[in-house]
Coordinates of C-alpha atoms and ligand atoms in Angstrom, one line a residue:
X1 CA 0.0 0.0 0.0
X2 CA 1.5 3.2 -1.1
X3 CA 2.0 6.0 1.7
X4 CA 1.2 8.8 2.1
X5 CA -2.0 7.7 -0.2
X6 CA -3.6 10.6 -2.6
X7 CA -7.5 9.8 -1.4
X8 CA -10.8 11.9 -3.0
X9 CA -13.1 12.8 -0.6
X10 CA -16.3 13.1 -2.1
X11 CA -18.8 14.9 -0.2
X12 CA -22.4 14.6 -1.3
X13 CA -25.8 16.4 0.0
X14 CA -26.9 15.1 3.1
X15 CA -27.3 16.0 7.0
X16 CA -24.3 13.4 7.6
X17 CA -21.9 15.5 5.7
X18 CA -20.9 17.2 8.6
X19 CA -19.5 14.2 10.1
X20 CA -17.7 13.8 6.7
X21 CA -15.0 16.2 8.1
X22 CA -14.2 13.8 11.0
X23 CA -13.5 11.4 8.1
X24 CA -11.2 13.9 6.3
X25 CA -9.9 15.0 9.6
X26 CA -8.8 11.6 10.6
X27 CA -7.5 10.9 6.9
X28 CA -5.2 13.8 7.3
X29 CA -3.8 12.9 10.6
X30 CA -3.0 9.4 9.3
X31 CA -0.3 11.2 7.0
X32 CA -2.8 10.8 3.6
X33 CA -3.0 13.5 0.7
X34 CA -6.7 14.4 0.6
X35 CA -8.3 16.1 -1.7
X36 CA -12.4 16.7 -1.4
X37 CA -15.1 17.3 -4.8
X38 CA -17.9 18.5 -2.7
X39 CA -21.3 18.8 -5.0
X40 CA -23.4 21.8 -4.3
X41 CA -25.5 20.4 -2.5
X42 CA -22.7 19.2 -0.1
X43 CA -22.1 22.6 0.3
X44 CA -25.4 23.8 1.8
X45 CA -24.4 21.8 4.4
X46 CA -21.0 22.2 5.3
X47 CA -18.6 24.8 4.2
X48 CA -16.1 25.1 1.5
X49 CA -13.7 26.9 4.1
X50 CA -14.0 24.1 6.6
X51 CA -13.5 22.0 4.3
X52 CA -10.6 23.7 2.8
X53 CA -8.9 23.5 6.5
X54 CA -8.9 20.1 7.5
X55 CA -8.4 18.9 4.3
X56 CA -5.0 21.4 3.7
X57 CA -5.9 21.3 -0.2
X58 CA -7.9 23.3 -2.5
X59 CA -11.5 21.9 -2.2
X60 CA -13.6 21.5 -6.0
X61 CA -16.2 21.6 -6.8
X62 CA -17.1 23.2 -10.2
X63 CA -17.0 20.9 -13.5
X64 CA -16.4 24.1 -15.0
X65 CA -13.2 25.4 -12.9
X66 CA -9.6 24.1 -13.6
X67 CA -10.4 23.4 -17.0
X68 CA -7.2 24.2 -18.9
X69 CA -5.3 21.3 -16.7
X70 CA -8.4 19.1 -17.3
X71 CA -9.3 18.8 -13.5
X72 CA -12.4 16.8 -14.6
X73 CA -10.6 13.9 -15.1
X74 CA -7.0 14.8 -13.5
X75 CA -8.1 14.3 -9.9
X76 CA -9.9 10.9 -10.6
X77 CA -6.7 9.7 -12.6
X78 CA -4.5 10.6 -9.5
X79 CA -6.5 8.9 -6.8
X80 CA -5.1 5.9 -5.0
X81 CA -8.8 5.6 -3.5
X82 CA -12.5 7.4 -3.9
X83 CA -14.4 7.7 -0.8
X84 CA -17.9 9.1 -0.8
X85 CA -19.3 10.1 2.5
X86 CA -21.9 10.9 3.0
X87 CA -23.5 9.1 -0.2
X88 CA -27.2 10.3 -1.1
X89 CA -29.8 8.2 -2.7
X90 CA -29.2 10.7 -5.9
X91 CA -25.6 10.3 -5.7
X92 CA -25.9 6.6 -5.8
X93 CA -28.4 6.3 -8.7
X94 CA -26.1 8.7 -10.5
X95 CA -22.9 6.6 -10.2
X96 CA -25.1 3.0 -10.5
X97 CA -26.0 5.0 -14.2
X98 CA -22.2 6.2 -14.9
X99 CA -23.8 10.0 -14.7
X100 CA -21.2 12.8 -15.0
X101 CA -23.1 16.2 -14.9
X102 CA -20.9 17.3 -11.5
X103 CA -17.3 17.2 -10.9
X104 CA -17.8 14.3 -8.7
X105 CA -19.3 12.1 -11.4
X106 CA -16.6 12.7 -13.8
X107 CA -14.0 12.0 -10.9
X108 CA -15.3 8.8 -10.9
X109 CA -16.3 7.8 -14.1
X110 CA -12.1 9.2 -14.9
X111 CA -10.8 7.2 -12.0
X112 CA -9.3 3.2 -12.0
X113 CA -9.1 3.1 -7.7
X114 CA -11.3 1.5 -5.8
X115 CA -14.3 3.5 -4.5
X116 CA -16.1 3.1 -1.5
X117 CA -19.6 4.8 -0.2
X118 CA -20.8 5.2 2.9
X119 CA -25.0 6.0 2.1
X120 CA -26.9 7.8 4.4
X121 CA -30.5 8.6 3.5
X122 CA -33.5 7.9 5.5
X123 CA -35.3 4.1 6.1
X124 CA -37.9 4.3 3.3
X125 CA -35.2 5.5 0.4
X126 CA -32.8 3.3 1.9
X127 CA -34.8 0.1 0.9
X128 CA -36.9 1.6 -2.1
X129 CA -36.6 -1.0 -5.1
X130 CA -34.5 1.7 -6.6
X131 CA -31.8 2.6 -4.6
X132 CA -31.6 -1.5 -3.4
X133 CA -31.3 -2.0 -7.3
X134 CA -28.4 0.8 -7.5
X135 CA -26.7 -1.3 -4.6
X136 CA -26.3 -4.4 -5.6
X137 CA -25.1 -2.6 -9.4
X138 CA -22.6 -0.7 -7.4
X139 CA -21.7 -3.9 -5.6
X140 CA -21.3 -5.8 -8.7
X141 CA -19.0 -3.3 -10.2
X142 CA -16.7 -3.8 -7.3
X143 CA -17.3 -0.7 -5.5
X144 CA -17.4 -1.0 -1.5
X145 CA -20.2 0.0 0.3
X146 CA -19.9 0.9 3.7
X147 CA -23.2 0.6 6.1
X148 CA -25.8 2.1 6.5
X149 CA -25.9 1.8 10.3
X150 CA -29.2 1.8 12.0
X151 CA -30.0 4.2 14.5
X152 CA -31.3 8.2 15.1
X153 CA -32.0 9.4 12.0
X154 CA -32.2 13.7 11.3
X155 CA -35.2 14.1 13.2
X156 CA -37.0 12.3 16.1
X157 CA -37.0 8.9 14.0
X158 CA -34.9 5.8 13.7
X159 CA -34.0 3.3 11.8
X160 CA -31.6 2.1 8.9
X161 CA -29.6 4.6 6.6
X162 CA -27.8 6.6 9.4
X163 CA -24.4 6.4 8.4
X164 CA -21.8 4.7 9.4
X165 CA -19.8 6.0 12.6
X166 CA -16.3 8.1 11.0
X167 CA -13.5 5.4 12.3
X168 CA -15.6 2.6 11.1
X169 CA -15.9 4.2 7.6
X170 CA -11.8 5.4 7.4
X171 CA -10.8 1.8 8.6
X172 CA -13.7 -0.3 6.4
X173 CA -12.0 2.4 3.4
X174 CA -8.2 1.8 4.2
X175 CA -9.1 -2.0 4.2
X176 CA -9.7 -1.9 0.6
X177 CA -6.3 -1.3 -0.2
X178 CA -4.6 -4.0 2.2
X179 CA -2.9 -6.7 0.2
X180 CA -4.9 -10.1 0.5
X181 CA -1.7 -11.7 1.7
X182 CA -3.2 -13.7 4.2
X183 CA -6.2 -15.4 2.9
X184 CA -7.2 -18.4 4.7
X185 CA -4.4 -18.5 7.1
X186 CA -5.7 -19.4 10.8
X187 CA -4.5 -16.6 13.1
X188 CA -4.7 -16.9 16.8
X189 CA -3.9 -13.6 18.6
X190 CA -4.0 -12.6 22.5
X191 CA -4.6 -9.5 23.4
X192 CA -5.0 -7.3 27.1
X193 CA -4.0 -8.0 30.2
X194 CA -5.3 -10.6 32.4
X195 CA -6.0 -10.3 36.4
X196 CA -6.0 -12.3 38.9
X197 CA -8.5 -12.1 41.8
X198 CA -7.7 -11.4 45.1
X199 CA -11.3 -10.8 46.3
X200 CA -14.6 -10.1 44.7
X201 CA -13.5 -7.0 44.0
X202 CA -9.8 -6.6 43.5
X203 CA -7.2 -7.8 41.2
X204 CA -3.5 -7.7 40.5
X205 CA -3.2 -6.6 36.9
X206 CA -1.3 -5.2 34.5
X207 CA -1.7 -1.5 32.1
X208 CA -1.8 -3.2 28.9
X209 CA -4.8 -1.7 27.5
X210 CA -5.2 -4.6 24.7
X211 CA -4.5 -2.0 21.7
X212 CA -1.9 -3.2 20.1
X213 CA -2.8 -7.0 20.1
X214 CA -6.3 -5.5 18.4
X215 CA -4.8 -4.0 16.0
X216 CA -2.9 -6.9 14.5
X217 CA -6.2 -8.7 14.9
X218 CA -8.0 -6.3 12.8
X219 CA -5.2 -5.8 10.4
X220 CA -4.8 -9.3 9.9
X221 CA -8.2 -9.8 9.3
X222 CA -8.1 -7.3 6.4
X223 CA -5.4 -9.1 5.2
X224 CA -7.7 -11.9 4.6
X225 CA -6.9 -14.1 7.7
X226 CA -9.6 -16.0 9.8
X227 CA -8.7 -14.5 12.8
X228 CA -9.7 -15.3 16.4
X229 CA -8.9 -13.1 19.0
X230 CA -8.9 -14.0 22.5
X231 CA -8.8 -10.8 25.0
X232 CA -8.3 -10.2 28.4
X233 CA -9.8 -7.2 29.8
X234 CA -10.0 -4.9 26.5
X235 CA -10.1 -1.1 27.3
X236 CA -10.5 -0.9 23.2
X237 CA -13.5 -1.8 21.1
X238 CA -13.6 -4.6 18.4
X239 CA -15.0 -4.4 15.1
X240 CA -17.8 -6.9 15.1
X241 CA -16.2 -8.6 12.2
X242 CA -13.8 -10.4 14.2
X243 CA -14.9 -13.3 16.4
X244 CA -13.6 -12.5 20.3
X245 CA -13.5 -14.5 23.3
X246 CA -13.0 -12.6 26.7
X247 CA -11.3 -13.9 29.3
X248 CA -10.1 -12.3 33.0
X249 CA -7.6 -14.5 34.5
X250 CA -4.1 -16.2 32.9
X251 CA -5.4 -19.9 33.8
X252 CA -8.5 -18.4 31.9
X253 CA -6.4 -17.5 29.2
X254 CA -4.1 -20.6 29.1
X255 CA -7.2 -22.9 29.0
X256 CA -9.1 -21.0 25.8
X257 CA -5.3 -20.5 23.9
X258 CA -4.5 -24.0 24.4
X259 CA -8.2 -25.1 22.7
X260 CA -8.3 -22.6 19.9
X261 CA -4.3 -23.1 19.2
X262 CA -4.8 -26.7 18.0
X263 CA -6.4 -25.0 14.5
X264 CA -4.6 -21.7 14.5
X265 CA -1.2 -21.5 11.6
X266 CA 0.1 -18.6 13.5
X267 CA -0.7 -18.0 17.5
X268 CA 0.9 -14.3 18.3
X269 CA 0.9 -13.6 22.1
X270 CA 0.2 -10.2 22.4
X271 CA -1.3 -10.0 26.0
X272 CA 0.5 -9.2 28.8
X273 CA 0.1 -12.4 31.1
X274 CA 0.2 -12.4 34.8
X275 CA 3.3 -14.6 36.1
X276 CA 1.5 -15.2 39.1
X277 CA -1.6 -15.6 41.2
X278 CA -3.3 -15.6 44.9
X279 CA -2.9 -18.5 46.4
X280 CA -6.0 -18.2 47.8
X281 CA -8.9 -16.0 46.2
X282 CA -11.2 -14.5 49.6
X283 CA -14.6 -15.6 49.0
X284 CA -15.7 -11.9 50.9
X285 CA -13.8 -8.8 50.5
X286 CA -10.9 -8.5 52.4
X287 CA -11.1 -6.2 55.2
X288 CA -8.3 -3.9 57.3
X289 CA -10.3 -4.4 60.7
X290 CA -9.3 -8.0 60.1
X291 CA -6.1 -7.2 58.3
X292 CA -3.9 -4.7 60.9
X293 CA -1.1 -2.9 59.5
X294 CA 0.2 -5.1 57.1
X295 CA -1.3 -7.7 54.3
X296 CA 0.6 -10.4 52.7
X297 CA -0.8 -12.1 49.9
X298 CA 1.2 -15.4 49.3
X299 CA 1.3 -15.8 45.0
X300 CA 1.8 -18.7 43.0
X301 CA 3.4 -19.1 39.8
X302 CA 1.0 -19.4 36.7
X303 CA 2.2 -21.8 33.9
X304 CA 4.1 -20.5 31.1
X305 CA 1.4 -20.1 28.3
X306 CA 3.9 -19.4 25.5
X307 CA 6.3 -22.2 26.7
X308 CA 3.6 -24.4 26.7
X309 CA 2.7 -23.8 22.9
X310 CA 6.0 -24.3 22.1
X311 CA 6.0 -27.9 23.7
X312 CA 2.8 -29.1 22.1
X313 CA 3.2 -26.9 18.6
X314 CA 1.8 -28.8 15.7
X315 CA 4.2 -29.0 12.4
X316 CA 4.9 -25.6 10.6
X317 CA 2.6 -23.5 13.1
X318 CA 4.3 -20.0 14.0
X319 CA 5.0 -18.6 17.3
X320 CA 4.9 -15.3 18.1
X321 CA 5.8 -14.0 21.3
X322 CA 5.8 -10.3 22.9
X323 CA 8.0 -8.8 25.6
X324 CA 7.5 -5.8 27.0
X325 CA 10.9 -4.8 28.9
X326 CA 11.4 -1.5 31.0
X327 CA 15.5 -1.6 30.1
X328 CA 16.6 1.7 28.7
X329 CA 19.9 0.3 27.3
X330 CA 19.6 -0.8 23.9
X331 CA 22.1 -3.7 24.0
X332 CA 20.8 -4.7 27.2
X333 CA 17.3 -4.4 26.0
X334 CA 18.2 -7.0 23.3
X335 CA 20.0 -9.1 25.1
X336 CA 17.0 -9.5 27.7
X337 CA 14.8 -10.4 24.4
X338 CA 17.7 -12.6 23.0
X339 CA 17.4 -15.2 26.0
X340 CA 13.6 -14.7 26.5
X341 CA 12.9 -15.9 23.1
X342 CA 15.5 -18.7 23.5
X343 CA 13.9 -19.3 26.9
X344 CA 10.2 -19.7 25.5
X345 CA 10.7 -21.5 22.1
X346 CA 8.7 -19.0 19.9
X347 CA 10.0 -18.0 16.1
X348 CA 9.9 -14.5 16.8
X349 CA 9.4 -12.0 19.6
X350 CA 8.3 -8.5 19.3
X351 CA 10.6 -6.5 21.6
X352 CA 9.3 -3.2 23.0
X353 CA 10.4 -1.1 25.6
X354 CA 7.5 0.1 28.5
X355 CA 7.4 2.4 31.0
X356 CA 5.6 4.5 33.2
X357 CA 4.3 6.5 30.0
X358 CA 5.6 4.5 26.7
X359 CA 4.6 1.2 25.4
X360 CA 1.2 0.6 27.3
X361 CA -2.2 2.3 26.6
X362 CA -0.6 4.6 24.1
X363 CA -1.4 4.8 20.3
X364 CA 1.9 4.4 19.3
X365 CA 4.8 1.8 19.9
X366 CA 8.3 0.9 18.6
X367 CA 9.2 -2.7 17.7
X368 CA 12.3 -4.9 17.6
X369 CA 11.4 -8.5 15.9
X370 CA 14.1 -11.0 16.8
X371 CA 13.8 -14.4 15.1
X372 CA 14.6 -17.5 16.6
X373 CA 18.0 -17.4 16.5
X374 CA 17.7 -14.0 17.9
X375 CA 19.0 -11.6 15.0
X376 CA 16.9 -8.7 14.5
X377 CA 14.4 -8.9 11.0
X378 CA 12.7 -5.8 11.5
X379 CA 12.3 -2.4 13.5
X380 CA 9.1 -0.3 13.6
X381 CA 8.3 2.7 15.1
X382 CA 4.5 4.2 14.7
X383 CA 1.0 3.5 14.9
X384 CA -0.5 1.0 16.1
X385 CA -2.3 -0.1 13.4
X386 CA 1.2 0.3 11.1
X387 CA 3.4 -1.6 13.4
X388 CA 0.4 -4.6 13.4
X389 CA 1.2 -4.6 9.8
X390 CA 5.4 -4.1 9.8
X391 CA 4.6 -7.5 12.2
X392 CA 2.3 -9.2 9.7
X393 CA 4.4 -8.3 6.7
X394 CA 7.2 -10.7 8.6
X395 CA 5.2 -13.7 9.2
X396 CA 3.8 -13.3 5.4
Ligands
CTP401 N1 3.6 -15.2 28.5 C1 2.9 -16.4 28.6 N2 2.6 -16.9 29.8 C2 3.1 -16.3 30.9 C3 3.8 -15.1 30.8 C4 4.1 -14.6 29.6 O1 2.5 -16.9 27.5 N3 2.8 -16.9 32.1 C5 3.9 -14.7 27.1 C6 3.4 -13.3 26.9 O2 2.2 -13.3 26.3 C7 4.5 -12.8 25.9 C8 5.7 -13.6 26.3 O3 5.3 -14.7 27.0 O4 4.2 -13.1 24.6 C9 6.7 -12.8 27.1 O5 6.0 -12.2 28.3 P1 6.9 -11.5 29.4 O6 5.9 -11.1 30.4 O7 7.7 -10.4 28.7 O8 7.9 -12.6 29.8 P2 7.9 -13.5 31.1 O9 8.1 -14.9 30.6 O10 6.8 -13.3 32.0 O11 9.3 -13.0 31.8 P3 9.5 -11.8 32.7 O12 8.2 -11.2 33.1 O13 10.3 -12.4 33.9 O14 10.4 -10.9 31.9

């Protein structure tokens, strides 16, 4: 996938196009090049000048403008992708025809990307024989189609043909252009931080917010893979796409790895597991009247869930392991990660450094990916969502 991608934002009349600029918004920030073709009627809605801003390029929208460099058809033959959001019932019966009396039509008709629409339109135009008919045309041609969600429509009613939420639609339109690289491949990926009880109400756990392990799930989804993702105290939502199980405690999460592991290629263990456990969970909450000054909780060690997919790993399955380290020297930090992955058995181990503000609940990290005989094969720094992919890109 190219980046930074050149993306066309087309803009289209409805009461959703103001939450078309959190799409462009988020575009931007991502790094892409985006340029909007807003219709008139787009424009009655939202303004050119807002528009103009968070996009940071010249917004068009005349047919008529531009016309000695043939902007008609130069900004659809530059486009790495064609989103429309919001799309209107007109604008959709006007592409599903190949109509090109705006600048947006001719955009499209003079583009090879992919193009994706995110409708929005009330219930009853939303599943009128028409616009279903237009749909399924679209479809057919190859173009993605994005929701509609149902929910609270303009006024007090509800029901399909609100559209789709703005990170859904910029993930669901990035997708598109993710190489299919890992079609049919059985991925198995951990995610969180599981905690162990100590009463009914407390628990020794760990900061990992689950992020990163998510975002290789969804990425590798994308990718094509059947993923299941098996997460421990998520403080981040799933797309509904991907089949989840949720578990709490690290004998929890040994048990449902060990099960789904038996059918998985590739098991990546991106959770940060609990090395240890109560001895003795208190069946009522633990209280200081009975406790004094001081509490002592005896732990016990909880079985190495990594190690014990390497012992039982079926032939040519992959093993990827995580370790979070808080060393700040680099060579030590790699030597730590040299004998842990030597230590657990796993192909590879991602290698990041943690601390009381990197690494954990943050949108960003910084990978090292030792393989099994512990030389480095890749570094990443970024997103989330782009390391996921640096990772993916080394088991592919
Ligand atoms: N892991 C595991 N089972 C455990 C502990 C860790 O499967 N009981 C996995 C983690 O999911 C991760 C890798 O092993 O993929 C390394 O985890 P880490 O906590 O860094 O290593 P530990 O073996 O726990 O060693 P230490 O905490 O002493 O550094």
């Amino acid at each position: 996938m190219p980046e930074p991608l050149n993306i066309v934002v087309g803009v289209t009349g409805g009461i959703a196009a103001y939450k078309a600029v959190a799409v462009i918004r988020s575009l931007v920030l991502a790094g892409h090049d985006v340029h909007v073709v807003a219709t008139d009627a787009a424009l009655r809605f939202v303004g050119k000048p807002t528009l103009e801003a968070i996009s940071r390029n010249t917004v068009n929208t005349d047919l008529y403008e531009g016309v000695a460099e043939v902007r008609h058809v130069a900004i659809g033959q530059a486009a790495d992708l064609i989103l429309i959001v919001p799309a209107t019932a007109n604008t959709i019966a006007k592409l599903a025809n190949g109509i090109a009396d705006d600048l947006l039509g001719n955009t499209v008709l003079a583009s090879k990307a992919p193009v994706v629409i995110a409708p929005a339109m009330h219930t009853e135009m939303w599943q009128n024989a028409a616009t279903a008919h237009n749909i399924s045309v679209l479809e057919g041609r190859g173009v993605t189609v994005i929701g509609p969600a149902s929910g609270q429509l303009t006024g007090a009613d509800s029901g399909q043909g609100r559209m789709s939420e703005p990170e859904e639609i910029v993930a669901a339109a990035l997708a598109v252009l993710r190489p299919k690289d890992l079609t049919g491949r059985r991925i198995l990926i951990t995610a969180g931080g599981t905690r162990e009880a100590l009463d009914p109400v407390r628990f020794i756990g760990n900061r990992s917010s689950g992020k990163q392990g998510v975002a290789l799930a969804c990425a590798a989804a994308e990718r094509g893979a059947i993923v299941t993702l098996i997460g421990a105290n998520l403080e981040v939502s799933v797309s509904a796409t991907i089949r989840v199980e949720h578990v709490v405690s690290t004998l929890e999460l040994a048990d449902a790895v060990f099960a789904a592991a038996e059918e998985a290629d590739v098991v990546i263990m991106a959770a940060a597991v609990s090395d240890y456990r109560p001895e003795s969970v208190a069946e009522s909450k633990i209280k200081k009247e009975t406790q004094g000054e001081r509490l002592t909780i005896e732990l016990v060690k909880n079985p190495d869930i990594l190690a014990g997919l390497a012992d039982r790993r079926r032939d040519g399955q992959i093993l990827v392991g995580f370790a979070a380290e808080t060393e700040r020297d680099a060579d030590a930090l790699l030597a730590l990660g040299r004998a842990k992955i030597v230590r657990k058995g796993s192909d590879f181990l991602v290698l990041n450094r943690v601390g009381w503000s990197e690494g954990f609940a943050t949108d960003g990290n910084s990978v090292i990916v030792l393989d099994g005989a512990g030389d480095i094969v890749m570094e990443a720094s970024g997103s989330k969502t782009s390391v996921a992919d640096r990772i993916l890109d080394v088991l592919v």
